[in-house]
Coordinates of C-alpha atoms in Angstrom, one line a residue:
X1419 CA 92.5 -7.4 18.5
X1420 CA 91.5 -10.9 19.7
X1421 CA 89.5 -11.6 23.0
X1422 CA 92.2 -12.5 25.2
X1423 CA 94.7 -9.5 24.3
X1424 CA 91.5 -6.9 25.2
X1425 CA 91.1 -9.3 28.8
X1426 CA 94.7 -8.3 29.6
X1427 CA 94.2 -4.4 29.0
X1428 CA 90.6 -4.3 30.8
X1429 CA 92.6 -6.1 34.0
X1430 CA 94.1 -2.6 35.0
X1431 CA 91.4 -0.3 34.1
X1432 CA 89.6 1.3 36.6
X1433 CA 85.6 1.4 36.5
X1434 CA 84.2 4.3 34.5
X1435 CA 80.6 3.8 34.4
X1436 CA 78.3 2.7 36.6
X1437 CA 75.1 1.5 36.7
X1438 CA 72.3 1.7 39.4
X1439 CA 68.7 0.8 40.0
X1440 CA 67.6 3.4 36.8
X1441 CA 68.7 0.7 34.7
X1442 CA 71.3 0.7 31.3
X1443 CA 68.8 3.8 29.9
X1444 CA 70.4 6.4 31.5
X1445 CA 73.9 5.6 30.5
X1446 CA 73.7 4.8 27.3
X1447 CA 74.7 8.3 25.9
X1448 CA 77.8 8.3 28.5
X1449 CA 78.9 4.6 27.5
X1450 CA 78.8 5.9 24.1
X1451 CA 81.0 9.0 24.8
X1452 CA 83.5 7.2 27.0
X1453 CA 84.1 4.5 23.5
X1454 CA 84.1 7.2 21.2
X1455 CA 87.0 8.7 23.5
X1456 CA 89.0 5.5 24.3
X1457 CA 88.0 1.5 23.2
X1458 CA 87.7 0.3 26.0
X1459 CA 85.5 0.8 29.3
X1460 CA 84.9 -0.9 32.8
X1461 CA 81.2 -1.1 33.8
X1462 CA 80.1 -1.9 36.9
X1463 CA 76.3 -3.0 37.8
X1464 CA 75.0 -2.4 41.0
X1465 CA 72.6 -4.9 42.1
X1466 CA 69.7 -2.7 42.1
X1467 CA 70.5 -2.2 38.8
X1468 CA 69.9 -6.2 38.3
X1469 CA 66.3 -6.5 39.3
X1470 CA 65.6 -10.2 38.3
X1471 CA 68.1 -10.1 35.2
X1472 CA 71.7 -11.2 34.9
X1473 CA 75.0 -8.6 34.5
X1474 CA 75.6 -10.3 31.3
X1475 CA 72.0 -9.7 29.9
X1476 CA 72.5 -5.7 31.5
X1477 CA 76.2 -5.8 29.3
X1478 CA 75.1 -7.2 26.2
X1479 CA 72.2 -4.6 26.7
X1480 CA 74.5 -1.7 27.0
X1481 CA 76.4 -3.0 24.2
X1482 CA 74.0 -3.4 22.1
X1483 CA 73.1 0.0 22.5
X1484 CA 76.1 1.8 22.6
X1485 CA 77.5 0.2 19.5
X1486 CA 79.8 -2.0 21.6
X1487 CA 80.7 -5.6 22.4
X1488 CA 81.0 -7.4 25.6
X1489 CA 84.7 -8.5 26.1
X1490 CA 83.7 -10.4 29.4
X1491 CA 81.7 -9.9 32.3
X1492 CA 83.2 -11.0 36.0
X1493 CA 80.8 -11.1 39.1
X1494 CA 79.0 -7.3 39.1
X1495 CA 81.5 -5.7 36.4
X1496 CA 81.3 -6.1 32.2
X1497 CA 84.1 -5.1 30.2
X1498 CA 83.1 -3.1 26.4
X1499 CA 84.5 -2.4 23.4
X1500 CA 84.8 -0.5 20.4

């Protein structure tokens, strides 16, 4: 599935994880469940979640570690996928 085909079905999801001032540790685990259970997720980041860092060093983070890629980030919110 190309880039801009996975831009069009992340415009209508809703967010489904979010992350706050612990940081993309504590989510891992859940970002990992919600791919395993559909390929595509909605992350938002919280600014206290940001602490001196970007939301598209925070995504490819929780990529990373989730066994995900980015799709795109927009403002606070990063798009994944499996």
């Amino acid at each position: 599935m190309d880039q801009q085909e996975l831009r069009k079905r992340a415009h209508d999801l809703d967010v489904t994880l979010w992350v706050g001032k612990g940081g993309v540790d504590p989510v891992v685990d859940e970002a990992a469940d919600q791919l395993a259970d559909r390929d595509l997720i909605k992350v938002k980041f919280l600014r206290a979640a940001q602490g001196g860092t970007t939301v598209e060093d925070l995504a490819a983070d929780l990529a990373e570690r989730a066994g995900a890629e980015v799709v795109e980030t927009r403002g606070n919110t990063g798009v994944l996928y499996r």
